PDB file of C-alpha atoms in Angstrom:
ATOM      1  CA  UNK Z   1       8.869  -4.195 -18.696  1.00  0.00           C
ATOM      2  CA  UNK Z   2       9.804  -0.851 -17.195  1.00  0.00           C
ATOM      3  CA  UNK Z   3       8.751   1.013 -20.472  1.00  0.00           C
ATOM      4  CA  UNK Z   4       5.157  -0.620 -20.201  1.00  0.00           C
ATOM      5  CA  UNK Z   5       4.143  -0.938 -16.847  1.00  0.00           C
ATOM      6  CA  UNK Z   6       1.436   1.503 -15.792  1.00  0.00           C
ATOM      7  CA  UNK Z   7       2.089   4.415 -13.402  1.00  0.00           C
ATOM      8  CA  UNK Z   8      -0.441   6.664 -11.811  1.00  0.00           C
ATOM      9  CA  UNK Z   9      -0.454  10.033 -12.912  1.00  0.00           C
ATOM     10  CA  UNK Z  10       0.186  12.770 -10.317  1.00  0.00           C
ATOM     11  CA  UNK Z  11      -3.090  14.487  -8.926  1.00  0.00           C
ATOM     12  CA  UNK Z  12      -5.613  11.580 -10.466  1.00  0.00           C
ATOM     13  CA  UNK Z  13      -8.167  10.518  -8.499  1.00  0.00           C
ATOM     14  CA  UNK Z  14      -8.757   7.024  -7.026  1.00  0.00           C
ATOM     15  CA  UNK Z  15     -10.472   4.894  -4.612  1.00  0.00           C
ATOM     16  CA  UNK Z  16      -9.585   2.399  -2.236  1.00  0.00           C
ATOM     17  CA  UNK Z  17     -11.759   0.095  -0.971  1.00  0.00           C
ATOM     18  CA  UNK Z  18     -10.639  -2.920   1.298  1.00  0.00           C
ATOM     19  CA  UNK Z  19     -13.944  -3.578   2.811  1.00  0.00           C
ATOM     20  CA  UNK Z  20     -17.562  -5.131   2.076  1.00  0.00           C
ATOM     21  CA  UNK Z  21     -18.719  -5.335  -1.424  1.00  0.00           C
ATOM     22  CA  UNK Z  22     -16.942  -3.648  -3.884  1.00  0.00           C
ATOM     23  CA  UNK Z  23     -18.533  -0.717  -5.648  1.00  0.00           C
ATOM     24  CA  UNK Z  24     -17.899  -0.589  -8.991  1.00  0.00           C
ATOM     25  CA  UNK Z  25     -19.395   2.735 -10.098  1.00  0.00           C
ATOM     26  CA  UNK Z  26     -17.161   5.313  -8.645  1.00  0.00           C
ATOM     27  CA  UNK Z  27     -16.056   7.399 -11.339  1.00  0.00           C
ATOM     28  CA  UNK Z  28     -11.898   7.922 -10.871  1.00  0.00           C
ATOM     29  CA  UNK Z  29      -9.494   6.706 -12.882  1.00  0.00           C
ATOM     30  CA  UNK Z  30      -7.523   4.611  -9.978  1.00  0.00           C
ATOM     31  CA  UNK Z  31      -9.214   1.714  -7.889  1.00  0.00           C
ATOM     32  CA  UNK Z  32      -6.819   0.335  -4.949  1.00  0.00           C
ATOM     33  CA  UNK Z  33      -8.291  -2.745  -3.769  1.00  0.00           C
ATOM     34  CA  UNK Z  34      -6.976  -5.969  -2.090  1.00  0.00           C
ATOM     35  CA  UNK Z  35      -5.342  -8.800  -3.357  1.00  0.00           C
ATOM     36  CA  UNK Z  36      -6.894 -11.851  -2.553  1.00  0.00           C
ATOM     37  CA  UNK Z  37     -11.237 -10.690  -1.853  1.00  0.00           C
ATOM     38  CA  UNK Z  38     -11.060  -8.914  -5.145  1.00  0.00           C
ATOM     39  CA  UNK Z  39     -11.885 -10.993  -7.936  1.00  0.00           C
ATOM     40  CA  UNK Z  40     -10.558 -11.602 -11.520  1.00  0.00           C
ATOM     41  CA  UNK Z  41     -13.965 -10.449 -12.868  1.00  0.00           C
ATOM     42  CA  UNK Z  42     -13.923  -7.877 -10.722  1.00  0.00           C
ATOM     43  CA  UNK Z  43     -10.535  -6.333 -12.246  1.00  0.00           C
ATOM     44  CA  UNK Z  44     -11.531  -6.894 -15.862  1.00  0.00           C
ATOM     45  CA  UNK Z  45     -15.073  -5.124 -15.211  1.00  0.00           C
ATOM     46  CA  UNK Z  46     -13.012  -2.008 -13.851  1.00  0.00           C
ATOM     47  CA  UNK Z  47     -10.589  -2.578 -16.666  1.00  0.00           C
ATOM     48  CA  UNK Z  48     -13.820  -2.485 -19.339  1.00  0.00           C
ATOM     49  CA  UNK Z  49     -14.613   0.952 -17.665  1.00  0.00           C
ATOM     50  CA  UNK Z  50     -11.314   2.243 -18.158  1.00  0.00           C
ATOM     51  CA  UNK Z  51      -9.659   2.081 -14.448  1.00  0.00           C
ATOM     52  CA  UNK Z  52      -6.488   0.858 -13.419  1.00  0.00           C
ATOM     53  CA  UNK Z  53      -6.389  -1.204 -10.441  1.00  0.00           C
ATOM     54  CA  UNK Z  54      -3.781  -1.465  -7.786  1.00  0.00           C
ATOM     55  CA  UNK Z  55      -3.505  -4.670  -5.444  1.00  0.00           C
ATOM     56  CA  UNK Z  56      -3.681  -3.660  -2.101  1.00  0.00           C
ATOM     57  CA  UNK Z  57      -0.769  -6.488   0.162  1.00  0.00           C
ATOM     58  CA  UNK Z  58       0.562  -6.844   3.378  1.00  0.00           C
ATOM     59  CA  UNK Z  59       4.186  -7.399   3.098  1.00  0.00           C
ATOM     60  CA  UNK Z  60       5.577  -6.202   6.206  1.00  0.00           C
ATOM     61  CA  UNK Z  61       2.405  -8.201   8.339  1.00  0.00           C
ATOM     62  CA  UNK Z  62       1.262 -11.616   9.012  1.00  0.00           C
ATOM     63  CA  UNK Z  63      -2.392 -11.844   8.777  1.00  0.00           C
ATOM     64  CA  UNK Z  64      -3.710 -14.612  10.387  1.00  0.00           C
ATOM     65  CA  UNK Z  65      -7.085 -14.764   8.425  1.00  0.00           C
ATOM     66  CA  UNK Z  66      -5.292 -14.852   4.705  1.00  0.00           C
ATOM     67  CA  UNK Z  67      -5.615 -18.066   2.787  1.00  0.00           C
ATOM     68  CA  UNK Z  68      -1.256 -18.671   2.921  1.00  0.00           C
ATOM     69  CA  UNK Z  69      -1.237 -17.870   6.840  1.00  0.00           C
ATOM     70  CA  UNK Z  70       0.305 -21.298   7.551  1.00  0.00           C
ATOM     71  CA  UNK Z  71       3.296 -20.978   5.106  1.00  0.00           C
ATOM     72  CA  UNK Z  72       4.931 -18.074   7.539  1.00  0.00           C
ATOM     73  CA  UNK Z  73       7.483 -19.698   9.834  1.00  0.00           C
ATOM     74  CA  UNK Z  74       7.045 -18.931  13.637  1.00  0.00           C
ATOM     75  CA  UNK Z  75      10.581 -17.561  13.615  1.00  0.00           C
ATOM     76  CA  UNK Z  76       9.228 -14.662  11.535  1.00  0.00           C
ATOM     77  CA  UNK Z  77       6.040 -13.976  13.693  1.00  0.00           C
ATOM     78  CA  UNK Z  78       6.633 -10.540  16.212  1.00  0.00           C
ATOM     79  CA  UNK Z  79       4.509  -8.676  18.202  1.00  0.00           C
ATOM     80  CA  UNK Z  80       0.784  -7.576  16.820  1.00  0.00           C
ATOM     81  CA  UNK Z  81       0.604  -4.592  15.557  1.00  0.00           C
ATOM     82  CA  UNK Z  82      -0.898  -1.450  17.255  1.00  0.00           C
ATOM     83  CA  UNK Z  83      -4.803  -1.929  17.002  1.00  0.00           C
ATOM     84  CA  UNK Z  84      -4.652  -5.029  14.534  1.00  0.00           C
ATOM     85  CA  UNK Z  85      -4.737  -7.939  16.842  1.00  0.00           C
ATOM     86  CA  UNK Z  86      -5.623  -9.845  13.640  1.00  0.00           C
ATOM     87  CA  UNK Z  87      -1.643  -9.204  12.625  1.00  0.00           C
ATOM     88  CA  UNK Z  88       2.051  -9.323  13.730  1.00  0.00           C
ATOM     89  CA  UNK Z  89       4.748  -7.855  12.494  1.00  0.00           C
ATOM     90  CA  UNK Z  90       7.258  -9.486  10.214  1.00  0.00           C
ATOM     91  CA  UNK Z  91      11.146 -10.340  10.852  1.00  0.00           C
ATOM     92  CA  UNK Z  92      11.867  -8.593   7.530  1.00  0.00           C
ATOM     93  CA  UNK Z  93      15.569  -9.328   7.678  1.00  0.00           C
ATOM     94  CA  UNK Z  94      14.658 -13.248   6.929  1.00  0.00           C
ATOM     95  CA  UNK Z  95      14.181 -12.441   3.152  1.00  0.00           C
ATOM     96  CA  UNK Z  96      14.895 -16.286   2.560  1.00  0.00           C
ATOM     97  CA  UNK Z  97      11.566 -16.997   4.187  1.00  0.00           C
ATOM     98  CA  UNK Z  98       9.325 -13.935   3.023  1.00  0.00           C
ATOM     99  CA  UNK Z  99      10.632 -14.133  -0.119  1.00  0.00           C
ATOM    100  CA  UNK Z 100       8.429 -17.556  -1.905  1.00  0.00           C
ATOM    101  CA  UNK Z 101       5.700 -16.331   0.012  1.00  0.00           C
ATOM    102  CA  UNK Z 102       5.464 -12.569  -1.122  1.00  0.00           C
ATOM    103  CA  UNK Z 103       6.176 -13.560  -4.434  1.00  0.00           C
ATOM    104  CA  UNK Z 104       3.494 -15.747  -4.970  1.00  0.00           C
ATOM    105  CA  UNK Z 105       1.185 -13.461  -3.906  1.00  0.00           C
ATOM    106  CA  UNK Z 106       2.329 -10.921  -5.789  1.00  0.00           C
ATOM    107  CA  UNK Z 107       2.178 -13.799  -8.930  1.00  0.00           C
ATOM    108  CA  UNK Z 108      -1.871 -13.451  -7.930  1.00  0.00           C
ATOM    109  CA  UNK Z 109      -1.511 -10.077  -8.384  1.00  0.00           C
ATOM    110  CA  UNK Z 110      -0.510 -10.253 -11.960  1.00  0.00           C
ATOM    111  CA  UNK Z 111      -2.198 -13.399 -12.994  1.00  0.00           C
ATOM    112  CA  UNK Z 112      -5.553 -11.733 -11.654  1.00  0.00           C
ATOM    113  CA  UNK Z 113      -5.065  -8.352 -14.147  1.00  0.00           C
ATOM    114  CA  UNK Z 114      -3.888  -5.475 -11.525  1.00  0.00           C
ATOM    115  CA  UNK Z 115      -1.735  -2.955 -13.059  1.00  0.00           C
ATOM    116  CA  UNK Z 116       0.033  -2.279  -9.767  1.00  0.00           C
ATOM    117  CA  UNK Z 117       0.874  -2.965  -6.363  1.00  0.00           C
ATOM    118  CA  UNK Z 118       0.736  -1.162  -2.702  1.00  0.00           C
ATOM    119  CA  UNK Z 119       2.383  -3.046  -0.032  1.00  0.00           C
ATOM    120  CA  UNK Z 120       1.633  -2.293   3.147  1.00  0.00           C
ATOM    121  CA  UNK Z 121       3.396  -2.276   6.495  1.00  0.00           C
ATOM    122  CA  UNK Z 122       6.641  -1.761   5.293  1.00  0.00           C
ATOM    123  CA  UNK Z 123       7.903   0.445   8.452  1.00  0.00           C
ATOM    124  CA  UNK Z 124       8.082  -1.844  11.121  1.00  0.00           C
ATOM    125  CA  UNK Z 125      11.622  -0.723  11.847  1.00  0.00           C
ATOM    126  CA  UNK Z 126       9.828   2.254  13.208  1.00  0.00           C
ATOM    127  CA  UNK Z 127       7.520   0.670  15.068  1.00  0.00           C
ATOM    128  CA  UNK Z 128       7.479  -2.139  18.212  1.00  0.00           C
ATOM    129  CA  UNK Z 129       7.778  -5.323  16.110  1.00  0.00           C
ATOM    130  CA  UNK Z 130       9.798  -7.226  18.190  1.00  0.00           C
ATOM    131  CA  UNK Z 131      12.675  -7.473  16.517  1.00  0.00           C
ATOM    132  CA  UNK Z 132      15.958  -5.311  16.129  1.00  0.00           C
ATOM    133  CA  UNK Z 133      14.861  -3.842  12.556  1.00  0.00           C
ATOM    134  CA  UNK Z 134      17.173  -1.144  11.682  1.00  0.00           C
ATOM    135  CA  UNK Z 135      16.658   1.797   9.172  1.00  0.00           C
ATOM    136  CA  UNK Z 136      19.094  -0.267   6.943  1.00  0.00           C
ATOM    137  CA  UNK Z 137      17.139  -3.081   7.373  1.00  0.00           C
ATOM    138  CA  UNK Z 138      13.629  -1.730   5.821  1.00  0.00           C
ATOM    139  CA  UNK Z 139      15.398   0.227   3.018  1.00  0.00           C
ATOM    140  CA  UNK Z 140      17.177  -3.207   1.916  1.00  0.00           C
ATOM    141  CA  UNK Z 141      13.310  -4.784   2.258  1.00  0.00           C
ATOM    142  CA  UNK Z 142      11.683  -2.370   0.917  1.00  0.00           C
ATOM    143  CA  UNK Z 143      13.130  -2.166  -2.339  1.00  0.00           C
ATOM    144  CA  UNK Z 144      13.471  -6.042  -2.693  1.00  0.00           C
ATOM    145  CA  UNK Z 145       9.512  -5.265  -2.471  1.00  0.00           C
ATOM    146  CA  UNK Z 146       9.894  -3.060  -5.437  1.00  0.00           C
ATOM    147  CA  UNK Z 147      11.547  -5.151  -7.473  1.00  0.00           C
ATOM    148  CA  UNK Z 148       9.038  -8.159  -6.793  1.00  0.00           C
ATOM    149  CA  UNK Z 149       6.630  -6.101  -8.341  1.00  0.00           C
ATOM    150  CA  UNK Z 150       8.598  -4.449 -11.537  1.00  0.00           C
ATOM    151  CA  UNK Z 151      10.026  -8.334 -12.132  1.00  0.00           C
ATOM    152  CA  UNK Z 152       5.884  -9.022 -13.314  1.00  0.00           C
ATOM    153  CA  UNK Z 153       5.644  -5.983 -15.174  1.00  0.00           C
ATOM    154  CA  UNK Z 154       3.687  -4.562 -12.192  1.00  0.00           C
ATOM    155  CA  UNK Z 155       4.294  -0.505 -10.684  1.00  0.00           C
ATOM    156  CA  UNK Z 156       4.821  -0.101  -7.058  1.00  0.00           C
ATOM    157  CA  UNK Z 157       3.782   2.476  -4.135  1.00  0.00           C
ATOM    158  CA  UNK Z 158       5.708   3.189  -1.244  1.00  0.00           C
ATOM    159  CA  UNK Z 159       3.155   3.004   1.495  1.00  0.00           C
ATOM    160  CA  UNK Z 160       4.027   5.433   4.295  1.00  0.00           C
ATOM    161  CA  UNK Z 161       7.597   5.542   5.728  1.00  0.00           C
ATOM    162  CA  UNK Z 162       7.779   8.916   4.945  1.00  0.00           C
ATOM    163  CA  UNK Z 163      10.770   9.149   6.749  1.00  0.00           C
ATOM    164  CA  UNK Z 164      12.498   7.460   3.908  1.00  0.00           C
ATOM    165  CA  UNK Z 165      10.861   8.348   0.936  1.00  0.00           C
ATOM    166  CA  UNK Z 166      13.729  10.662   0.012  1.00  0.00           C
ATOM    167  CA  UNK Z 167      16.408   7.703  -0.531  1.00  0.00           C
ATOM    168  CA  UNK Z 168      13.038   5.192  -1.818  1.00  0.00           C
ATOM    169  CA  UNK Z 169      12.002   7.113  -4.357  1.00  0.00           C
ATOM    170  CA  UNK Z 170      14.059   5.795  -7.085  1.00  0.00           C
ATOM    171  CA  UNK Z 171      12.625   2.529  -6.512  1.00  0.00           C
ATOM    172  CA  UNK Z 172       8.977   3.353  -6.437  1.00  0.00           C
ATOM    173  CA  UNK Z 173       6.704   4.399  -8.792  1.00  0.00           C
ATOM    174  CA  UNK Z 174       4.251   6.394  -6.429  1.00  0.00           C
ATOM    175  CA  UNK Z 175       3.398   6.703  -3.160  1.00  0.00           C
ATOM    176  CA  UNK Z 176       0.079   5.689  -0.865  1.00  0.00           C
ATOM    177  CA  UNK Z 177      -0.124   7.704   2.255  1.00  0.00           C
ATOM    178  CA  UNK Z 178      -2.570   8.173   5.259  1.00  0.00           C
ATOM    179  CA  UNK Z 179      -2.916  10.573   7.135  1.00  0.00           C
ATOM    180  CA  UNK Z 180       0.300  13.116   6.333  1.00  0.00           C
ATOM    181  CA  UNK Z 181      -1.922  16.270   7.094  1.00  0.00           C
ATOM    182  CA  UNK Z 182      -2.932  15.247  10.490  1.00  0.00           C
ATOM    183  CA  UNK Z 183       0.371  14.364  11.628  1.00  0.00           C
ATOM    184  CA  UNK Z 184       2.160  17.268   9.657  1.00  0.00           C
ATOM    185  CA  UNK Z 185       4.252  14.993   7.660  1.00  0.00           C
ATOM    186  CA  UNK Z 186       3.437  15.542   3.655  1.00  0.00           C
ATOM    187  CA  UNK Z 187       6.777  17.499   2.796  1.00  0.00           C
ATOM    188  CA  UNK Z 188       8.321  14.441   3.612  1.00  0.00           C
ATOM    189  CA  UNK Z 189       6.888  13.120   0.441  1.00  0.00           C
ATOM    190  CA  UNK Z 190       8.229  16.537  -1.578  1.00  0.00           C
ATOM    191  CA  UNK Z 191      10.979  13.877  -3.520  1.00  0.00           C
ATOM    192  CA  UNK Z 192       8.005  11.865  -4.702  1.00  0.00           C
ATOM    193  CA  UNK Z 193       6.199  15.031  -5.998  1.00  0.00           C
ATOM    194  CA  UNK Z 194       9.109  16.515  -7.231  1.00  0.00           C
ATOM    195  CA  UNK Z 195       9.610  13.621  -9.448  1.00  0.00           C
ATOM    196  CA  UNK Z 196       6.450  14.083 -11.051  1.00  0.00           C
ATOM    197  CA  UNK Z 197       4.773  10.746  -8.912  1.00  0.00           C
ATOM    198  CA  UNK Z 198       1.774  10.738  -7.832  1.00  0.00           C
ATOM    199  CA  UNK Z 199       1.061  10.749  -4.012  1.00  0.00           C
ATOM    200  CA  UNK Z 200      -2.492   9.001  -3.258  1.00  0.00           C
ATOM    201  CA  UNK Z 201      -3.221  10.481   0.361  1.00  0.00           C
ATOM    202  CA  UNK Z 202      -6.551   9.702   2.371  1.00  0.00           C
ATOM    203  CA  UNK Z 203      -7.258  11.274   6.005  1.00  0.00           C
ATOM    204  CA  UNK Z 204      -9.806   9.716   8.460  1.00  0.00           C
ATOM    205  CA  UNK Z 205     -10.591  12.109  11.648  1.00  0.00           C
ATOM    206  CA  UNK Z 206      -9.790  15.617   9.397  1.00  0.00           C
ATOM    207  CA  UNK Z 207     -12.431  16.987   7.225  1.00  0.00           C
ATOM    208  CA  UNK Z 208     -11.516  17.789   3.612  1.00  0.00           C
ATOM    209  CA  UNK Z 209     -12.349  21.801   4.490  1.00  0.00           C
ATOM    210  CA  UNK Z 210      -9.392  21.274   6.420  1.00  0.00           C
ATOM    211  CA  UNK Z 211      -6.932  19.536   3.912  1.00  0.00           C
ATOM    212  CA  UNK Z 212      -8.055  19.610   0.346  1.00  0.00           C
ATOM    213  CA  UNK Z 213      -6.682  23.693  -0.409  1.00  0.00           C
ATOM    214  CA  UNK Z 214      -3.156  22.538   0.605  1.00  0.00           C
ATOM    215  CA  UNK Z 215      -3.152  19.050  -0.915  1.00  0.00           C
ATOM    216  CA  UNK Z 216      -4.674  20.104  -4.068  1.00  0.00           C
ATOM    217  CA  UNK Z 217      -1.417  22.806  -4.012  1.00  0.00           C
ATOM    218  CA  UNK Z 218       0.678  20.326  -3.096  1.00  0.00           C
ATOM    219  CA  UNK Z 219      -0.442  18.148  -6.289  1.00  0.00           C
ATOM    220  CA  UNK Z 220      -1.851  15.475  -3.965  1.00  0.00           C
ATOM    221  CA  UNK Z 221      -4.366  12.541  -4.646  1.00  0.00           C
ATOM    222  CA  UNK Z 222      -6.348  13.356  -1.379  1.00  0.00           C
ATOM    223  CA  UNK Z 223     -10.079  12.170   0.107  1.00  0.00           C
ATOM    224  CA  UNK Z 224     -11.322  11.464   3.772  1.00  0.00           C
ATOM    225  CA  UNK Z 225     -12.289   8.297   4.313  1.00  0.00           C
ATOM    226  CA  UNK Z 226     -14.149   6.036   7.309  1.00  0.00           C
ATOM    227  CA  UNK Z 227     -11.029   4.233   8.688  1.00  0.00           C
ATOM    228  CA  UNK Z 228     -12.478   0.911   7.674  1.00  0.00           C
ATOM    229  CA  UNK Z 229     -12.469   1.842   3.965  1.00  0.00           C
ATOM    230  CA  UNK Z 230     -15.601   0.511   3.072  1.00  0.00           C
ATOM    231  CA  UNK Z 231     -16.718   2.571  -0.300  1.00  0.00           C
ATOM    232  CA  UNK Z 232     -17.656   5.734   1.439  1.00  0.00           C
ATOM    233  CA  UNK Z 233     -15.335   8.410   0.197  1.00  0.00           C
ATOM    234  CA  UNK Z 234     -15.212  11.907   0.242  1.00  0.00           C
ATOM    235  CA  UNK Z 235     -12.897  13.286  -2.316  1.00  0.00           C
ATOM    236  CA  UNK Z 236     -10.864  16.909  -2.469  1.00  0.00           C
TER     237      UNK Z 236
END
């Protein structure tokens, strides 16, 4: 599967849309939408119009509005997360338990048409999730995650944790990022760039006049959008 898998190409634009309905007439290459409010039609209209489509999943979060909710154990739930009240964190060391339940979402994925997947949330060892999650910890997650998604033929972002995107990105086939300008953190994604990947970046509070010279040097994927993502976009 490796050899047919799609992969983003580095410095293509995209979109990513998780809110409201779905515009289908922005004109980029790349569409990052989510996994279970995006429809099969949906995917084969962007397909007909020559996009790829990445399916945007929480891995590392329990969201207690998604369809599977009930199938997470209550030994698994932390604390919320940081301005989500709708989600906790994840005890990502109880792969036993995650496991059926990621997979079969990421068997949606597939049977729906996306080319791709970015999982989301995979840092909560860096953040207050309740549990002891060590560094160790998301890196042996994290690339479990990976392989999910190359098993069904699918390519796979690493979604933040820049702090370890120098020993993940062997396993991952691009990157997603928000917000590494404003916090001064994109050279932390130089191993994914110097690998030829592509880095899809967004910022929310900077304007592009302050970020698109250096990202478009850097070879990044880069736009400013609302923090909802709704379809607004402003692109570098």
């Amino acid at each position: 599967m490796a050899e047919t898998r799609w992969v983003p190409k580095q410095g293509t634009a995209w979109q990513w849309q998780l809110q409201g309905k779905l515009d289908l007439s922005v004109d980029v290459p790349v569409y990052d939408v989510d996994w279970q409010t995006t429809s099969e039609a949906e995917i084969a209209e962007l397909h007909s119009l020559g996009r790829h489509v990445i399916c945007y999943v929480s891995v590392g979060s329990y969201e207690k509005y998604r369809p599977d909710a009930k199938k997470f154990p209550a030994s698994v739930l932390g604390k919320e997360l940081d301005g989500w009240p709708d989600e906790r964190w994840l005890d990502i060391r109880q792969w036993d338990q995650l496991e059926p339940i990621l997979a079969a979402r990421f068997d949606q994925c597939r049977a729906k048409g996306f080319d791709a997947v970015e999982p989301d949330n995979v840092d909560g060892y860096s953040n207050e999730s309740g549990f002891p999650l060590t560094a160790d910890d998301q890196l042996t997650f994290n690339r479990r995650i990976a392989d999910l998604a190359h098993a069904r033929g699918m390519s796979v972002g690493l979604k933040n944790d820049v702090e370890q995107a120098a020993a993940l990105e062997p396993s991952f086939d691009f990157a997603v990022n928000e917000e590494c300008m404003r916090y001064d953190e994109c050279e932390m994604l130089q191993p994914f760039l110097q690998a030829g990947k592509a880095v899809l970046h967004v910022e929310y509070d900077l304007d592009p006049s302050e970020f698109c010279a250096k990202a478009k040097a850097m070879g990044l994927s880069s736009m400013q959008k609302p923090l909802e993502l709704g379809a607004d976009r402003r692109p570098c």
